[in-house]
mmCIF file of C-alpha atoms in Angstrom:
data_model
loop_
_atom_site.group_PDB
_atom_site.id
_atom_site.type_symbol
_atom_site.label_atom_id
_atom_site.label_comp_id
_atom_site.label_asym_id
_atom_site.label_seq_id
_atom_site.Cartn_x
_atom_site.Cartn_y
_atom_site.Cartn_z
ATOM 1 C CA UNK N 1 -6.699 -11.049 16.605
ATOM 2 C CA UNK N 2 -9.613 -10.039 14.404
ATOM 3 C CA UNK N 3 -10.844 -11.606 11.200
ATOM 4 C CA UNK N 4 -9.051 -9.200 8.832
ATOM 5 C CA UNK N 5 -5.608 -9.988 10.221
ATOM 6 C CA UNK N 6 -6.321 -13.734 10.242
ATOM 7 C CA UNK N 7 -7.474 -13.569 6.637
ATOM 8 C CA UNK N 8 -4.330 -11.817 5.436
ATOM 9 C CA UNK N 9 -2.047 -14.066 7.497
ATOM 10 C CA UNK N 10 -3.663 -17.073 5.809
ATOM 11 C CA UNK N 11 -3.316 -15.444 2.374
ATOM 12 C CA UNK N 12 0.365 -14.746 3.108
ATOM 13 C CA UNK N 13 0.846 -18.386 4.173
ATOM 14 C CA UNK N 14 -0.798 -19.580 0.959
ATOM 15 C CA UNK N 15 1.359 -17.286 -1.174
ATOM 16 C CA UNK N 16 4.471 -18.393 0.724
ATOM 17 C CA UNK N 17 3.747 -22.061 -0.009
ATOM 18 C CA UNK N 18 2.920 -21.344 -3.650
ATOM 19 C CA UNK N 19 6.084 -19.242 -4.005
ATOM 20 C CA UNK N 20 8.263 -22.022 -2.602
ATOM 21 C CA UNK N 21 6.685 -24.644 -4.850
ATOM 22 C CA UNK N 22 6.951 -22.351 -7.890
ATOM 23 C CA UNK N 23 10.631 -21.570 -7.308
ATOM 24 C CA UNK N 24 11.520 -25.230 -6.808
ATOM 25 C CA UNK N 25 9.420 -26.371 -9.777
ATOM 26 C CA UNK N 26 10.810 -23.823 -12.230
ATOM 27 C CA UNK N 27 14.377 -24.392 -11.067
ATOM 28 C CA UNK N 28 14.071 -28.119 -11.759
ATOM 29 C CA UNK N 29 12.519 -27.886 -15.246
ATOM 30 C CA UNK N 30 14.623 -29.686 -17.834
ATOM 31 C CA UNK N 31 12.961 -28.898 -21.140
ATOM 32 C CA UNK N 32 14.707 -28.300 -24.433
ATOM 33 C CA UNK N 33 12.164 -25.668 -25.468
ATOM 34 C CA UNK N 34 12.687 -23.412 -22.461
ATOM 35 C CA UNK N 35 15.553 -21.773 -20.699
ATOM 36 C CA UNK N 36 16.737 -23.746 -17.732
ATOM 37 C CA UNK N 37 16.757 -22.332 -14.253
ATOM 38 C CA UNK N 38 14.522 -20.131 -12.197
ATOM 39 C CA UNK N 39 11.801 -18.125 -13.953
ATOM 40 C CA UNK N 40 12.395 -14.716 -12.391
ATOM 41 C CA UNK N 41 9.237 -12.816 -13.382
ATOM 42 C CA UNK N 42 6.847 -15.238 -11.721
ATOM 43 C CA UNK N 43 9.073 -15.750 -8.694
ATOM 44 C CA UNK N 44 9.395 -11.999 -8.155
ATOM 45 C CA UNK N 45 5.647 -11.479 -8.498
ATOM 46 C CA UNK N 46 4.856 -14.234 -6.015
ATOM 47 C CA UNK N 47 7.434 -12.989 -3.497
ATOM 48 C CA UNK N 48 5.967 -9.479 -3.766
ATOM 49 C CA UNK N 49 2.423 -10.843 -3.311
ATOM 50 C CA UNK N 50 3.580 -12.699 -0.189
ATOM 51 C CA UNK N 51 5.237 -9.596 1.242
ATOM 52 C CA UNK N 52 2.193 -7.437 0.464
ATOM 53 C CA UNK N 53 -0.125 -9.869 2.245
ATOM 54 C CA UNK N 54 2.235 -9.935 5.242
ATOM 55 C CA UNK N 55 2.381 -6.147 5.317
ATOM 56 C CA UNK N 56 -1.415 -5.864 5.302
ATOM 57 C CA UNK N 57 -1.747 -8.598 7.929
ATOM 58 C CA UNK N 58 0.743 -6.848 10.216
ATOM 59 C CA UNK N 59 -0.985 -3.500 9.758
ATOM 60 C CA UNK N 60 -4.403 -4.951 10.527
ATOM 61 C CA UNK N 61 -3.002 -6.895 13.485
ATOM 62 C CA UNK N 62 -1.477 -3.753 15.017
ATOM 63 C CA UNK N 63 -4.393 -1.405 14.350
ATOM 64 C CA UNK N 64 -7.052 -3.853 15.501
ATOM 65 C CA UNK N 65 -5.102 -4.476 18.711
ATOM 66 C CA UNK N 66 -5.129 -0.738 19.488
ATOM 67 C CA UNK N 67 -8.779 -0.074 18.638
ATOM 68 C CA UNK N 68 -11.777 -0.518 20.885
ATOM 69 C CA UNK N 69 -14.395 -3.161 20.355
ATOM 70 C CA UNK N 70 -16.726 -2.020 17.599
ATOM 71 C CA UNK N 71 -20.406 -2.736 17.139
ATOM 72 C CA UNK N 72 -19.578 -5.341 14.517
ATOM 73 C CA UNK N 73 -17.911 -7.406 17.265
ATOM 74 C CA UNK N 74 -21.059 -7.544 19.448
ATOM 75 C CA UNK N 75 -23.564 -10.277 18.879
ATOM 76 C CA UNK N 76 -26.420 -8.206 20.300
ATOM 77 C CA UNK N 77 -25.505 -4.969 18.493
ATOM 78 C CA UNK N 78 -28.130 -2.808 16.879
ATOM 79 C CA UNK N 79 -27.730 -0.529 13.867
ATOM 80 C CA UNK N 80 -27.900 2.515 16.140
ATOM 81 C CA UNK N 81 -24.766 1.355 17.979
ATOM 82 C CA UNK N 82 -22.686 2.211 14.923
ATOM 83 C CA UNK N 83 -23.985 5.789 14.725
ATOM 84 C CA UNK N 84 -21.771 8.743 15.495
ATOM 85 C CA UNK N 85 -18.520 10.196 14.249
ATOM 86 C CA UNK N 86 -16.622 7.730 12.105
ATOM 87 C CA UNK N 87 -13.513 9.822 11.669
ATOM 88 C CA UNK N 88 -12.164 13.039 10.197
ATOM 89 C CA UNK N 89 -12.338 13.402 6.448
ATOM 90 C CA UNK N 90 -10.948 16.483 4.787
ATOM 91 C CA UNK N 91 -13.553 18.424 2.828
ATOM 92 C CA UNK N 92 -11.221 19.469 0.052
ATOM 93 C CA UNK N 93 -7.495 19.506 -0.436
ATOM 94 C CA UNK N 94 -5.295 20.236 -3.431
ATOM 95 C CA UNK N 95 -2.384 18.159 -2.114
ATOM 96 C CA UNK N 96 -3.502 14.704 -3.304
ATOM 97 C CA UNK N 97 -3.800 16.165 -6.803
ATOM 98 C CA UNK N 98 -0.312 17.665 -6.507
ATOM 99 C CA UNK N 99 1.049 14.309 -5.333
ATOM 100 C CA UNK N 100 -0.487 12.716 -8.414
ATOM 101 C CA UNK N 101 1.152 15.350 -10.606
ATOM 102 C CA UNK N 102 4.512 14.539 -9.008
ATOM 103 C CA UNK N 103 4.057 10.815 -9.672
ATOM 104 C CA UNK N 104 3.015 11.519 -13.287
ATOM 105 C CA UNK N 105 6.099 13.689 -13.846
ATOM 106 C CA UNK N 106 8.323 10.963 -12.372
ATOM 107 C CA UNK N 107 6.704 8.272 -14.536
ATOM 108 C CA UNK N 108 7.043 10.395 -17.655
ATOM 109 C CA UNK N 109 10.698 11.024 -16.848
ATOM 110 C CA UNK N 110 11.309 7.301 -16.319
ATOM 111 C CA UNK N 111 9.513 6.387 -19.531
ATOM 112 C CA UNK N 112 11.715 8.673 -21.620
ATOM 113 C CA UNK N 113 14.774 8.394 -19.344
ATOM 114 C CA UNK N 114 14.989 12.080 -18.448
ATOM 115 C CA UNK N 115 16.677 11.980 -15.061
ATOM 116 C CA UNK N 116 16.111 15.694 -14.458
ATOM 117 C CA UNK N 117 12.371 15.130 -14.838
ATOM 118 C CA UNK N 118 12.447 12.210 -12.395
ATOM 119 C CA UNK N 119 14.240 14.402 -9.850
ATOM 120 C CA UNK N 120 11.799 17.269 -10.406
ATOM 121 C CA UNK N 121 8.835 14.894 -9.997
ATOM 122 C CA UNK N 122 10.366 13.497 -6.805
ATOM 123 C CA UNK N 123 10.785 17.020 -5.443
ATOM 124 C CA UNK N 124 7.147 17.844 -6.276
ATOM 125 C CA UNK N 125 6.032 14.595 -4.634
ATOM 126 C CA UNK N 126 8.012 15.234 -1.441
ATOM 127 C CA UNK N 127 6.788 18.846 -1.294
ATOM 128 C CA UNK N 128 3.134 17.887 -1.804
ATOM 129 C CA UNK N 129 3.349 15.023 0.701
ATOM 130 C CA UNK N 130 4.831 17.343 3.314
ATOM 131 C CA UNK N 131 2.172 19.974 2.705
ATOM 132 C CA UNK N 132 -0.618 17.388 2.895
ATOM 133 C CA UNK N 133 0.672 16.009 6.183
ATOM 134 C CA UNK N 134 1.020 19.487 7.682
ATOM 135 C CA UNK N 135 -2.154 21.095 6.314
ATOM 136 C CA UNK N 136 -4.017 20.757 9.610
ATOM 137 C CA UNK N 137 -0.961 21.361 11.817
ATOM 138 C CA UNK N 138 -1.457 25.134 11.686
ATOM 139 C CA UNK N 139 -4.540 26.942 12.956
ATOM 140 C CA UNK N 140 -6.715 28.538 10.226
ATOM 141 C CA UNK N 141 -5.536 32.076 11.039
ATOM 142 C CA UNK N 142 -1.927 31.110 10.180
ATOM 143 C CA UNK N 143 -2.694 29.834 6.643
#
């Protein structure tokens, strides 16, 4: 297991401990100036932070297990060992912009509680996501 996964597993452990302590501490508060019982906003935020750290740790654990040893893992590596193709990056694509437009339409519809606008934004988002995922599935002569 590489350093990234270990780091996020330790962050998730920390957040899990803090979440447990926070939930117990706020549930046991007996103060006349505050409402008694669990404080839901903080508890929800801490639970979400714990789950996010676990998600990232699991992703890094799985992807680092499938990848080859990189130059950063060698003690005797030189700068030239990291040269070469680093991956495929699309030169230009309209679909991320269209996905953003779909999210903006959905957020605007939620802000003013226009359900039809939320549904339209969701349709735009699904359409743009599908097109972005399939943009390199067809050869250039079929576009």
